mmCIF file of C-alpha atoms in Angstrom:
data_model
loop_
_atom_site.group_PDB
_atom_site.id
_atom_site.type_symbol
_atom_site.label_atom_id
_atom_site.label_comp_id
_atom_site.label_asym_id
_atom_site.label_seq_id
_atom_site.Cartn_x
_atom_site.Cartn_y
_atom_site.Cartn_z
ATOM 1 C CA UNK A 47 3.164 -10.850 -4.295
ATOM 2 C CA UNK A 48 1.899 -11.515 -7.734
ATOM 3 C CA UNK A 49 -1.237 -13.363 -8.507
ATOM 4 C CA UNK A 50 -1.498 -17.079 -8.319
ATOM 5 C CA UNK A 51 -2.417 -18.765 -11.517
ATOM 6 C CA UNK A 52 -3.996 -21.746 -9.895
ATOM 7 C CA UNK A 53 -3.907 -24.409 -12.574
ATOM 8 C CA UNK A 54 -7.198 -25.757 -13.698
ATOM 9 C CA UNK A 55 -7.596 -29.402 -12.836
ATOM 10 C CA UNK A 56 -7.219 -31.736 -15.735
ATOM 11 C CA UNK A 57 -9.026 -34.897 -16.615
ATOM 12 C CA UNK A 58 -12.378 -35.997 -15.377
ATOM 13 C CA UNK A 59 -14.234 -33.563 -13.142
ATOM 14 C CA UNK A 60 -13.843 -34.611 -9.549
ATOM 15 C CA UNK A 61 -16.690 -35.832 -7.435
ATOM 16 C CA UNK A 62 -18.460 -33.235 -5.400
ATOM 17 C CA UNK A 63 -16.769 -33.893 -2.095
ATOM 18 C CA UNK A 64 -17.619 -32.133 1.113
ATOM 19 C CA UNK A 65 -16.517 -28.531 0.774
ATOM 20 C CA UNK A 66 -15.109 -29.067 -2.693
ATOM 21 C CA UNK A 67 -16.605 -28.603 -6.100
ATOM 22 C CA UNK A 68 -15.532 -27.207 -9.414
ATOM 23 C CA UNK A 69 -17.927 -24.303 -8.993
ATOM 24 C CA UNK A 70 -16.507 -23.455 -5.602
ATOM 25 C CA UNK A 71 -13.007 -23.576 -7.053
ATOM 26 C CA UNK A 72 -14.019 -21.292 -9.914
ATOM 27 C CA UNK A 73 -15.428 -18.786 -7.471
ATOM 28 C CA UNK A 74 -12.270 -18.783 -5.377
ATOM 29 C CA UNK A 75 -10.086 -18.474 -8.461
ATOM 30 C CA UNK A 76 -12.107 -15.530 -9.748
ATOM 31 C CA UNK A 77 -12.111 -13.949 -6.303
ATOM 32 C CA UNK A 78 -8.329 -14.014 -6.018
ATOM 33 C CA UNK A 79 -7.967 -12.527 -9.495
ATOM 34 C CA UNK A 80 -10.406 -9.714 -8.794
ATOM 35 C CA UNK A 81 -9.041 -8.938 -5.341
ATOM 36 C CA UNK A 82 -5.425 -8.679 -6.441
ATOM 37 C CA UNK A 83 -6.436 -6.210 -9.148
ATOM 38 C CA UNK A 84 -9.187 -4.247 -7.474
ATOM 39 C CA UNK A 85 -10.240 -4.259 -3.893
ATOM 40 C CA UNK A 86 -12.723 -6.034 -1.718
ATOM 41 C CA UNK A 87 -15.106 -3.213 -1.029
ATOM 42 C CA UNK A 88 -15.389 -2.123 -4.636
ATOM 43 C CA UNK A 89 -16.004 -5.671 -5.850
ATOM 44 C CA UNK A 90 -19.506 -7.012 -5.925
ATOM 45 C CA UNK A 91 -20.380 -10.678 -5.725
ATOM 46 C CA UNK A 92 -22.011 -10.272 -9.143
ATOM 47 C CA UNK A 93 -18.678 -9.414 -10.727
ATOM 48 C CA UNK A 94 -17.030 -12.482 -9.226
ATOM 49 C CA UNK A 95 -19.893 -14.675 -10.381
ATOM 50 C CA UNK A 96 -19.620 -13.207 -13.857
ATOM 51 C CA UNK A 97 -15.852 -13.716 -13.977
ATOM 52 C CA UNK A 98 -16.234 -17.284 -12.766
ATOM 53 C CA UNK A 99 -19.052 -17.890 -15.235
ATOM 54 C CA UNK A 100 -21.178 -19.161 -12.380
ATOM 55 C CA UNK A 101 -24.923 -18.591 -12.264
ATOM 56 C CA UNK A 102 -26.330 -16.171 -9.746
ATOM 57 C CA UNK A 103 -27.653 -17.845 -6.677
ATOM 58 C CA UNK A 104 -24.783 -20.319 -6.505
ATOM 59 C CA UNK A 105 -22.634 -18.126 -4.339
ATOM 60 C CA UNK A 106 -24.533 -18.529 -1.102
ATOM 61 C CA UNK A 107 -24.720 -22.245 -1.683
ATOM 62 C CA UNK A 108 -20.942 -22.354 -1.170
ATOM 63 C CA UNK A 109 -20.217 -19.410 1.110
ATOM 64 C CA UNK A 110 -22.167 -18.112 4.068
ATOM 65 C CA UNK A 111 -21.414 -14.472 3.221
ATOM 66 C CA UNK A 112 -19.088 -12.171 1.326
ATOM 67 C CA UNK A 113 -17.130 -11.898 4.573
ATOM 68 C CA UNK A 114 -16.656 -15.669 4.835
ATOM 69 C CA UNK A 115 -15.680 -15.775 1.159
ATOM 70 C CA UNK A 116 -13.038 -13.084 1.745
ATOM 71 C CA UNK A 117 -11.531 -15.029 4.622
ATOM 72 C CA UNK A 118 -11.238 -18.088 2.423
ATOM 73 C CA UNK A 119 -9.560 -16.019 -0.271
ATOM 74 C CA UNK A 120 -6.988 -14.865 2.279
ATOM 75 C CA UNK A 121 -6.392 -18.467 3.372
ATOM 76 C CA UNK A 122 -6.070 -19.628 -0.196
ATOM 77 C CA UNK A 123 -3.689 -16.826 -1.163
ATOM 78 C CA UNK A 124 -1.646 -17.435 1.991
ATOM 79 C CA UNK A 125 -1.361 -21.156 1.201
ATOM 80 C CA UNK A 126 -0.398 -20.464 -2.407
ATOM 81 C CA UNK A 127 2.175 -17.926 -1.339
ATOM 82 C CA UNK A 128 3.652 -20.073 1.428
ATOM 83 C CA UNK A 129 4.220 -22.791 -1.138
ATOM 84 C CA UNK A 130 5.898 -20.350 -3.500
ATOM 85 C CA UNK A 131 8.145 -19.010 -0.756
ATOM 86 C CA UNK A 132 9.038 -22.557 0.278
ATOM 87 C CA UNK A 133 9.944 -23.488 -3.265
ATOM 88 C CA UNK A 134 12.131 -20.421 -3.769
ATOM 89 C CA UNK A 135 13.575 -19.747 -0.318
ATOM 90 C CA UNK A 136 14.592 -23.323 0.467
ATOM 91 C CA UNK A 137 15.937 -24.131 -2.996
ATOM 92 C CA UNK A 138 19.138 -26.048 -2.228
ATOM 93 C CA UNK A 139 20.521 -25.389 -5.706
ATOM 94 C CA UNK A 140 20.896 -21.727 -4.888
ATOM 95 C CA UNK A 141 22.720 -19.940 -2.084
ATOM 96 C CA UNK A 142 20.422 -18.352 0.527
ATOM 97 C CA UNK A 143 21.086 -14.829 -0.744
ATOM 98 C CA UNK A 144 20.554 -15.936 -4.346
ATOM 99 C CA UNK A 145 17.170 -17.302 -3.289
ATOM 100 C CA UNK A 146 16.074 -13.884 -2.083
ATOM 101 C CA UNK A 147 17.115 -12.449 -5.424
ATOM 102 C CA UNK A 148 15.162 -15.257 -7.092
ATOM 103 C CA UNK A 149 12.061 -14.287 -5.142
ATOM 104 C CA UNK A 150 12.314 -10.691 -6.279
ATOM 105 C CA UNK A 151 12.782 -11.756 -9.912
ATOM 106 C CA UNK A 152 9.879 -14.187 -9.682
ATOM 107 C CA UNK A 153 7.635 -11.467 -8.257
ATOM 108 C CA UNK A 154 8.528 -9.081 -11.059
ATOM 109 C CA UNK A 155 7.797 -11.768 -13.644
ATOM 110 C CA UNK A 156 4.478 -12.462 -11.926
ATOM 111 C CA UNK A 157 3.451 -8.817 -11.990
ATOM 112 C CA UNK A 158 4.567 -8.480 -15.588
ATOM 113 C CA UNK A 159 2.332 -11.408 -16.539
ATOM 114 C CA UNK A 160 -0.638 -9.249 -15.583
ATOM 115 C CA UNK A 161 0.868 -6.044 -16.965
ATOM 116 C CA UNK A 162 1.467 -4.716 -13.449
ATOM 117 C CA UNK A 163 -2.252 -4.491 -12.848
ATOM 118 C CA UNK A 164 -2.373 -7.066 -10.091
ATOM 119 C CA UNK A 165 -0.652 -6.621 -6.774
ATOM 120 C CA UNK A 166 -0.658 -8.508 -3.516
ATOM 121 C CA UNK A 167 -3.983 -9.659 -2.153
ATOM 122 C CA UNK A 168 -2.789 -9.275 1.429
ATOM 123 C CA UNK A 169 -1.404 -5.790 0.805
ATOM 124 C CA UNK A 170 -4.556 -4.735 -1.021
ATOM 125 C CA UNK A 171 -6.799 -5.896 1.788
ATOM 126 C CA UNK A 172 -4.484 -4.340 4.368
ATOM 127 C CA UNK A 173 -4.910 -0.989 2.647
ATOM 128 C CA UNK A 174 -8.682 -1.414 2.750
ATOM 129 C CA UNK A 175 -8.792 -2.355 6.432
ATOM 130 C CA UNK A 176 -10.832 0.799 7.170
ATOM 131 C CA UNK A 177 -13.849 -0.717 5.455
ATOM 132 C CA UNK A 178 -13.258 -4.434 5.982
ATOM 133 C CA UNK A 179 -14.660 -6.757 8.640
ATOM 134 C CA UNK A 180 -12.496 -6.293 11.716
ATOM 135 C CA UNK A 181 -11.893 -10.064 11.812
ATOM 136 C CA UNK A 182 -9.697 -9.776 8.715
ATOM 137 C CA UNK A 183 -7.096 -7.717 10.514
ATOM 138 C CA UNK A 184 -5.621 -10.488 12.634
ATOM 139 C CA UNK A 185 -5.602 -12.934 9.744
ATOM 140 C CA UNK A 186 -3.789 -10.489 7.439
ATOM 141 C CA UNK A 187 -1.241 -9.751 10.136
ATOM 142 C CA UNK A 188 -0.632 -13.470 10.632
ATOM 143 C CA UNK A 189 0.114 -13.842 6.946
ATOM 144 C CA UNK A 190 2.748 -11.107 7.076
ATOM 145 C CA UNK A 191 4.251 -12.681 10.191
ATOM 146 C CA UNK A 192 4.472 -15.991 8.342
ATOM 147 C CA UNK A 193 6.179 -14.419 5.311
ATOM 148 C CA UNK A 194 8.583 -12.582 7.574
ATOM 149 C CA UNK A 195 9.453 -15.796 9.426
ATOM 150 C CA UNK A 196 10.187 -17.642 6.194
ATOM 151 C CA UNK A 197 12.340 -14.765 4.984
ATOM 152 C CA UNK A 198 14.154 -14.538 8.312
ATOM 153 C CA UNK A 199 15.028 -18.252 8.111
ATOM 154 C CA UNK A 200 16.557 -17.716 4.686
ATOM 155 C CA UNK A 201 18.516 -14.726 6.011
ATOM 156 C CA UNK A 202 19.784 -16.825 8.929
ATOM 157 C CA UNK A 203 21.087 -19.344 6.409
ATOM 158 C CA UNK A 204 22.707 -16.522 4.448
ATOM 159 C CA UNK A 205 24.344 -15.309 7.639
ATOM 160 C CA UNK A 206 25.548 -18.807 8.540
ATOM 161 C CA UNK A 207 26.981 -19.125 5.031
ATOM 162 C CA UNK A 208 28.815 -15.819 5.424
ATOM 163 C CA UNK A 209 26.862 -14.128 2.643
ATOM 164 C CA UNK A 210 25.687 -11.303 4.887
ATOM 165 C CA UNK A 211 27.366 -9.743 7.935
ATOM 166 C CA UNK A 212 27.482 -11.813 11.146
ATOM 167 C CA UNK A 213 25.817 -8.996 13.069
ATOM 168 C CA UNK A 214 22.706 -8.918 10.833
ATOM 169 C CA UNK A 215 19.467 -8.964 12.836
ATOM 170 C CA UNK A 216 17.653 -11.333 10.492
ATOM 171 C CA UNK A 217 14.184 -10.911 12.016
ATOM 172 C CA UNK A 218 14.377 -7.111 11.753
ATOM 173 C CA UNK A 219 15.722 -7.249 8.235
ATOM 174 C CA UNK A 220 12.923 -9.613 7.202
ATOM 175 C CA UNK A 221 10.301 -7.289 8.713
ATOM 176 C CA UNK A 222 11.950 -4.337 6.952
ATOM 177 C CA UNK A 223 11.877 -6.230 3.683
ATOM 178 C CA UNK A 224 8.157 -7.013 3.807
ATOM 179 C CA UNK A 225 7.152 -3.521 4.880
ATOM 180 C CA UNK A 226 9.044 -1.983 1.999
ATOM 181 C CA UNK A 227 8.248 -4.683 -0.532
ATOM 182 C CA UNK A 228 4.519 -4.133 -0.148
ATOM 183 C CA UNK A 229 5.172 -0.461 -0.811
ATOM 184 C CA UNK A 230 7.110 -1.415 -3.921
ATOM 185 C CA UNK A 231 4.293 -3.595 -5.248
ATOM 186 C CA UNK A 232 1.814 -0.790 -4.635
ATOM 187 C CA UNK A 233 4.000 1.643 -6.526
ATOM 188 C CA UNK A 234 4.689 -0.754 -9.391
ATOM 189 C CA UNK A 235 0.927 -1.059 -9.842
ATOM 190 C CA UNK A 236 0.561 2.711 -9.885
ATOM 191 C CA UNK A 237 3.461 3.150 -12.298
ATOM 192 C CA UNK A 238 2.502 0.185 -14.430
ATOM 193 C CA UNK A 239 6.147 -0.848 -14.567
ATOM 194 C CA UNK A 240 8.771 -2.658 -12.469
ATOM 195 C CA UNK A 241 10.968 0.340 -11.592
ATOM 196 C CA UNK A 242 9.824 0.491 -7.949
ATOM 197 C CA UNK A 243 10.426 -3.238 -7.442
ATOM 198 C CA UNK A 244 13.976 -2.810 -8.698
ATOM 199 C CA UNK A 245 14.667 0.389 -6.777
ATOM 200 C CA UNK A 246 13.515 -1.203 -3.560
ATOM 201 C CA UNK A 247 15.295 -4.507 -4.157
ATOM 202 C CA UNK A 248 18.562 -2.782 -5.057
ATOM 203 C CA UNK A 249 18.383 -0.612 -1.959
ATOM 204 C CA UNK A 250 17.498 -3.583 0.177
ATOM 205 C CA UNK A 251 20.309 -5.800 -1.018
ATOM 206 C CA UNK A 252 22.767 -2.927 -0.630
ATOM 207 C CA UNK A 253 21.870 -2.785 3.074
ATOM 208 C CA UNK A 254 22.920 -6.413 3.466
ATOM 209 C CA UNK A 255 26.521 -5.744 2.535
ATOM 210 C CA UNK B 105 1.626 10.813 5.209
ATOM 211 C CA UNK B 106 -0.828 11.496 7.934
ATOM 212 C CA UNK B 107 -4.001 13.371 7.491
ATOM 213 C CA UNK B 108 -4.091 17.085 7.199
ATOM 214 C CA UNK B 109 -6.051 18.827 9.880
ATOM 215 C CA UNK B 110 -6.899 21.799 7.788
ATOM 216 C CA UNK B 111 -7.711 24.502 10.306
ATOM 217 C CA UNK B 112 -11.180 25.882 10.179
ATOM 218 C CA UNK B 113 -11.176 29.516 9.218
ATOM 219 C CA UNK B 114 -11.812 31.865 12.044
ATOM 220 C CA UNK B 115 -13.764 35.068 12.195
ATOM 221 C CA UNK B 116 -16.417 36.192 9.817
ATOM 222 C CA UNK B 117 -17.373 33.811 7.031
ATOM 223 C CA UNK B 118 -15.685 34.868 3.830
ATOM 224 C CA UNK B 119 -17.557 36.120 0.852
ATOM 225 C CA UNK B 120 -18.478 33.533 -1.710
ATOM 226 C CA UNK B 121 -15.703 34.160 -4.191
ATOM 227 C CA UNK B 122 -15.367 32.398 -7.479
ATOM 228 C CA UNK B 123 -14.531 28.787 -6.718
ATOM 229 C CA UNK B 124 -14.487 29.311 -3.005
ATOM 230 C CA UNK B 125 -17.119 28.928 -0.374
ATOM 231 C CA UNK B 126 -17.371 27.544 3.107
ATOM 232 C CA UNK B 127 -19.502 24.696 1.822
ATOM 233 C CA UNK B 128 -16.971 23.801 -0.795
ATOM 234 C CA UNK B 129 -14.234 23.857 1.840
ATOM 235 C CA UNK B 130 -16.267 21.608 4.115
ATOM 236 C CA UNK B 131 -16.730 19.118 1.319
ATOM 237 C CA UNK B 132 -13.020 19.045 0.536
ATOM 238 C CA UNK B 133 -12.117 18.697 4.203
ATOM 239 C CA UNK B 134 -14.544 15.814 4.651
ATOM 240 C CA UNK B 135 -13.304 14.223 1.432
ATOM 241 C CA UNK B 136 -9.684 14.206 2.562
ATOM 242 C CA UNK B 137 -10.652 12.729 5.941
ATOM 243 C CA UNK B 138 -12.716 9.954 4.379
ATOM 244 C CA UNK B 139 -10.196 9.150 1.668
ATOM 245 C CA UNK B 140 -7.233 8.823 4.027
ATOM 246 C CA UNK B 141 -9.213 6.383 6.149
ATOM 247 C CA UNK B 142 -11.196 4.464 3.572
ATOM 248 C CA UNK B 143 -10.874 4.481 -0.149
ATOM 249 C CA UNK B 144 -12.336 6.297 -3.081
ATOM 250 C CA UNK B 145 -14.356 3.528 -4.619
ATOM 251 C CA UNK B 146 -15.951 2.447 -1.350
ATOM 252 C CA UNK B 147 -16.910 6.004 -0.443
ATOM 253 C CA UNK B 148 -20.175 7.422 -1.650
ATOM 254 C CA UNK B 149 -20.838 11.098 -2.149
ATOM 255 C CA UNK B 150 -23.625 10.727 0.429
ATOM 256 C CA UNK B 151 -21.122 9.824 3.124
ATOM 257 C CA UNK B 152 -18.973 12.850 2.349
ATOM 258 C CA UNK B 153 -22.018 15.111 2.376
ATOM 259 C CA UNK B 154 -23.070 13.632 5.713
ATOM 260 C CA UNK B 155 -19.591 14.084 7.205
ATOM 261 C CA UNK B 156 -19.439 17.647 5.960
ATOM 262 C CA UNK B 157 -22.951 18.314 7.214
ATOM 263 C CA UNK B 158 -23.859 19.621 3.792
ATOM 264 C CA UNK B 159 -27.318 19.109 2.296
ATOM 265 C CA UNK B 160 -27.745 16.706 -0.569
ATOM 266 C CA UNK B 161 -27.821 18.388 -3.904
ATOM 267 C CA UNK B 162 -25.040 20.812 -3.011
ATOM 268 C CA UNK B 163 -22.284 18.569 -4.240
ATOM 269 C CA UNK B 164 -22.842 19.002 -7.945
ATOM 270 C CA UNK B 165 -23.145 22.717 -7.479
ATOM 271 C CA UNK B 166 -19.464 22.768 -6.571
ATOM 272 C CA UNK B 167 -18.001 19.808 -8.421
ATOM 273 C CA UNK B 168 -18.748 18.532 -11.880
ATOM 274 C CA UNK B 169 -18.432 14.896 -10.840
ATOM 275 C CA UNK B 170 -17.004 12.553 -8.224
ATOM 276 C CA UNK B 171 -13.996 12.219 -10.523
ATOM 277 C CA UNK B 172 -13.384 15.984 -10.567
ATOM 278 C CA UNK B 173 -13.831 16.085 -6.794
ATOM 279 C CA UNK B 174 -11.220 13.334 -6.363
ATOM 280 C CA UNK B 175 -8.715 15.245 -8.489
ATOM 281 C CA UNK B 176 -9.185 18.299 -6.320
ATOM 282 C CA UNK B 177 -8.666 16.213 -3.215
ATOM 283 C CA UNK B 178 -5.359 15.001 -4.631
ATOM 284 C CA UNK B 179 -4.327 18.585 -5.404
ATOM 285 C CA UNK B 180 -5.322 19.763 -1.954
ATOM 286 C CA UNK B 181 -3.515 16.909 -0.202
ATOM 287 C CA UNK B 182 -0.444 17.468 -2.384
ATOM 288 C CA UNK B 183 -0.397 21.185 -1.522
ATOM 289 C CA UNK B 184 -0.847 20.482 2.185
ATOM 290 C CA UNK B 185 1.876 17.894 2.123
ATOM 291 C CA UNK B 186 4.315 20.003 0.108
ATOM 292 C CA UNK B 187 3.957 22.722 2.719
ATOM 293 C CA UNK B 188 4.598 20.254 5.521
ATOM 294 C CA UNK B 189 7.675 18.857 3.783
ATOM 295 C CA UNK B 190 8.940 22.380 3.168
ATOM 296 C CA UNK B 191 8.500 23.302 6.800
ATOM 297 C CA UNK B 192 10.294 20.190 8.055
ATOM 298 C CA UNK B 193 12.897 19.475 5.379
ATOM 299 C CA UNK B 194 14.200 23.031 5.035
ATOM 300 C CA UNK B 195 14.195 23.829 8.752
ATOM 301 C CA UNK B 196 17.493 25.662 9.221
ATOM 302 C CA UNK B 197 17.484 25.001 12.962
ATOM 303 C CA UNK B 198 18.065 21.323 12.327
ATOM 304 C CA UNK B 199 20.750 19.496 10.382
ATOM 305 C CA UNK B 200 19.548 17.940 7.110
ATOM 306 C CA UNK B 201 19.621 14.423 8.531
ATOM 307 C CA UNK B 202 17.824 15.546 11.675
ATOM 308 C CA UNK B 203 15.096 16.973 9.450
ATOM 309 C CA UNK B 204 14.459 13.570 7.913
ATOM 310 C CA UNK B 205 14.162 12.135 11.411
ATOM 311 C CA UNK B 206 11.781 14.984 12.247
ATOM 312 C CA UNK B 207 9.604 14.074 9.293
ATOM 313 C CA UNK B 208 9.355 10.474 10.433
ATOM 314 C CA UNK B 209 8.467 11.536 13.979
ATOM 315 C CA UNK B 210 5.907 14.031 12.709
ATOM 316 C CA UNK B 211 4.290 11.358 10.548
ATOM 317 C CA UNK B 212 4.035 8.960 13.470
ATOM 318 C CA UNK B 213 2.460 11.674 15.624
ATOM 319 C CA UNK B 214 0.021 12.436 12.805
ATOM 320 C CA UNK B 215 -1.030 8.811 12.464
ATOM 321 C CA UNK B 216 -1.333 8.450 16.224
ATOM 322 C CA UNK B 217 -3.708 11.435 16.294
ATOM 323 C CA UNK B 218 -6.151 9.323 14.290
ATOM 324 C CA UNK B 219 -5.322 6.103 16.131
ATOM 325 C CA UNK B 220 -3.485 4.751 13.080
ATOM 326 C CA UNK B 221 -6.737 4.593 11.142
ATOM 327 C CA UNK B 222 -5.763 7.161 8.541
ATOM 328 C CA UNK B 223 -2.956 6.689 6.086
ATOM 329 C CA UNK B 224 -1.734 8.549 3.066
ATOM 330 C CA UNK B 225 -4.301 9.764 0.565
ATOM 331 C CA UNK B 226 -1.872 9.322 -2.324
ATOM 332 C CA UNK B 227 -0.892 5.820 -1.243
ATOM 333 C CA UNK B 228 -4.524 4.842 -0.708
ATOM 334 C CA UNK B 229 -5.534 6.036 -4.142
ATOM 335 C CA UNK B 230 -2.472 4.414 -5.689
ATOM 336 C CA UNK B 231 -3.564 1.084 -4.265
ATOM 337 C CA UNK B 232 -7.026 1.590 -5.751
ATOM 338 C CA UNK B 233 -5.753 2.508 -9.211
ATOM 339 C CA UNK B 234 -7.432 -0.611 -10.665
ATOM 340 C CA UNK B 235 -10.846 0.976 -10.168
ATOM 341 C CA UNK B 236 -10.022 4.687 -10.426
ATOM 342 C CA UNK B 237 -10.302 7.027 -13.407
ATOM 343 C CA UNK B 238 -7.176 6.522 -15.482
ATOM 344 C CA UNK B 239 -6.502 10.268 -15.311
ATOM 345 C CA UNK B 240 -5.602 9.951 -11.645
ATOM 346 C CA UNK B 241 -2.550 7.832 -12.357
ATOM 347 C CA UNK B 242 -0.354 10.566 -13.771
ATOM 348 C CA UNK B 243 -1.351 13.023 -11.075
ATOM 349 C CA UNK B 244 -0.572 10.544 -8.267
ATOM 350 C CA UNK B 245 2.776 9.752 -9.840
ATOM 351 C CA UNK B 246 3.611 13.447 -10.063
ATOM 352 C CA UNK B 247 2.947 13.819 -6.357
ATOM 353 C CA UNK B 248 5.387 11.038 -5.521
ATOM 354 C CA UNK B 249 7.964 12.557 -7.850
ATOM 355 C CA UNK B 250 7.558 15.877 -6.026
ATOM 356 C CA UNK B 251 7.998 14.284 -2.594
ATOM 357 C CA UNK B 252 11.022 12.398 -3.826
ATOM 358 C CA UNK B 253 12.581 15.568 -5.203
ATOM 359 C CA UNK B 254 12.117 17.418 -1.914
ATOM 360 C CA UNK B 255 13.606 14.504 -0.018
ATOM 361 C CA UNK B 256 16.507 14.225 -2.443
ATOM 362 C CA UNK B 257 17.337 17.912 -1.929
ATOM 363 C CA UNK B 258 17.477 17.382 1.820
ATOM 364 C CA UNK B 259 19.728 14.349 1.302
ATOM 365 C CA UNK B 260 22.018 16.400 -0.932
ATOM 366 C CA UNK B 261 22.354 18.904 1.892
ATOM 367 C CA UNK B 262 23.084 16.065 4.311
ATOM 368 C CA UNK B 263 25.752 14.806 1.940
ATOM 369 C CA UNK B 264 27.284 18.253 1.552
ATOM 370 C CA UNK B 265 27.321 18.560 5.344
ATOM 371 C CA UNK B 266 29.103 15.236 5.663
ATOM 372 C CA UNK B 267 26.216 13.584 7.506
ATOM 373 C CA UNK B 268 25.904 10.770 4.972
ATOM 374 C CA UNK B 269 28.558 9.169 2.757
ATOM 375 C CA UNK B 270 29.878 11.208 -0.176
ATOM 376 C CA UNK B 271 28.982 8.425 -2.586
ATOM 377 C CA UNK B 272 25.272 8.432 -1.656
ATOM 378 C CA UNK B 273 23.004 8.534 -4.709
ATOM 379 C CA UNK B 274 20.496 10.950 -3.208
ATOM 380 C CA UNK B 275 17.826 10.578 -5.892
ATOM 381 C CA UNK B 276 17.838 6.780 -5.590
ATOM 382 C CA UNK B 277 17.792 6.912 -1.820
ATOM 383 C CA UNK B 278 14.855 9.331 -1.884
ATOM 384 C CA UNK B 279 12.940 7.046 -4.263
ATOM 385 C CA UNK B 280 13.765 4.076 -2.038
ATOM 386 C CA UNK B 281 12.511 5.982 0.990
ATOM 387 C CA UNK B 282 9.121 6.835 -0.497
ATOM 388 C CA UNK B 283 8.517 3.358 -1.884
ATOM 389 C CA UNK B 284 9.187 1.803 1.495
ATOM 390 C CA UNK B 285 7.565 4.525 3.551
ATOM 391 C CA UNK B 286 4.228 4.043 1.815
ATOM 392 C CA UNK B 287 4.511 0.365 2.668
ATOM 393 C CA UNK B 288 5.201 1.299 6.281
ATOM 394 C CA UNK B 289 2.126 3.539 6.469
ATOM 395 C CA UNK B 290 -0.007 0.779 4.983
ATOM 396 C CA UNK B 291 1.282 -1.689 7.545
ATOM 397 C CA UNK B 292 0.911 0.712 10.469
ATOM 398 C CA UNK B 293 -2.746 1.088 9.502
ATOM 399 C CA UNK B 294 -3.179 -2.676 9.390
ATOM 400 C CA UNK B 295 -1.381 -3.165 12.701
ATOM 401 C CA UNK B 296 -3.000 -0.162 14.340
ATOM 402 C CA UNK B 297 0.362 0.784 15.822
ATOM 403 C CA UNK B 298 3.608 2.539 14.835
ATOM 404 C CA UNK B 299 5.910 -0.513 14.824
ATOM 405 C CA UNK B 300 6.190 -0.648 11.019
ATOM 406 C CA UNK B 301 7.009 3.070 10.782
ATOM 407 C CA UNK B 302 9.840 2.572 13.246
ATOM 408 C CA UNK B 303 11.124 -0.644 11.716
ATOM 409 C CA UNK B 304 11.266 0.961 8.311
ATOM 410 C CA UNK B 305 12.767 4.235 9.530
ATOM 411 C CA UNK B 306 15.447 2.444 11.568
ATOM 412 C CA UNK B 307 16.364 0.253 8.620
ATOM 413 C CA UNK B 308 16.389 3.238 6.294
ATOM 414 C CA UNK B 309 18.616 5.420 8.468
ATOM 415 C CA UNK B 310 20.975 2.479 9.002
ATOM 416 C CA UNK B 311 21.496 2.343 5.232
ATOM 417 C CA UNK B 312 22.700 5.951 5.272
ATOM 418 C CA UNK B 313 25.717 5.212 7.462
#
């Protein structure tokens, strides 16, 4: 949910490989930051270039269009987030239900890091769908489906471990979680504090008893 | 949640009273329609004027700025929505819990009317807070607090009637509902169908047992 802080690469600058360059990386990094805080339609390429400290004119060297750039930002955010979910939701040191709590805590810490100004890139773009390229819709939906599937697997483990009732419909509960959680992130941004994240998480975990 | 269809006034056009005119009304009506579908920052005054079929130049005759116009749209949407909630959540012909179900059904019907392209003006603006005038934040929060309070009162009635457990914390449940419901509206817009509204509502009502 919160914004990826993609670590800057250390050491010698890498060679300019096909499709990869430091400039391209900077642009993607700046794009994710801007899109989690603001939106796509209100963000100009100029602002991203400025934030990335990249000269004008470079953008179209790396990306065919703002639309293509946006799709890559979704892919990048999805990959970052899948990795985070994997790390937290398959952590063998914690029980499956504890892992879900860990995710919620991690998300709150992530939002706090940016003073609750940055939300979820996928949720933000979903809200803007009315003015976005129609091709984004399917991609954004796929990302939610992926997050739901990962969450459902963790819930299945929790059910197998007896942490939640045997009759729990894990797929439905996972879908319910992501629908509501995006609402919570939205509200935490509006409030500028974590109350909504906690209210939703508390309510959610209470339903699992 | 869904968009108000503010009925056009019938009969003779009213006199131009202080602060009221048909043109002004048209602008507000067009503004609400555009803002529930798109966002504030991506919407130009020109588009609203075009939708309202109002000549350029009229806008600043009625509103000091786009910012002032936006605040009036929030007030208008809040008033419309308060009336709707009153009508549904205090309907004596239905039990308190039935009224909450009625609200959910009404919201789905409202979104369907606009083919799931329009969401909630307050939720949309909340998501855009990063680029909106800071003065909007408090007003948007107040609207949520109002909706929560109305919902909590209905839940208290449901509790008194024995429809939900005696230990239910009605204020928390109402807050939980609105956090998640805004997420559901967002997702229904992205999906272009009511599945998320139903998934969330089913999960929510299950928690009340």
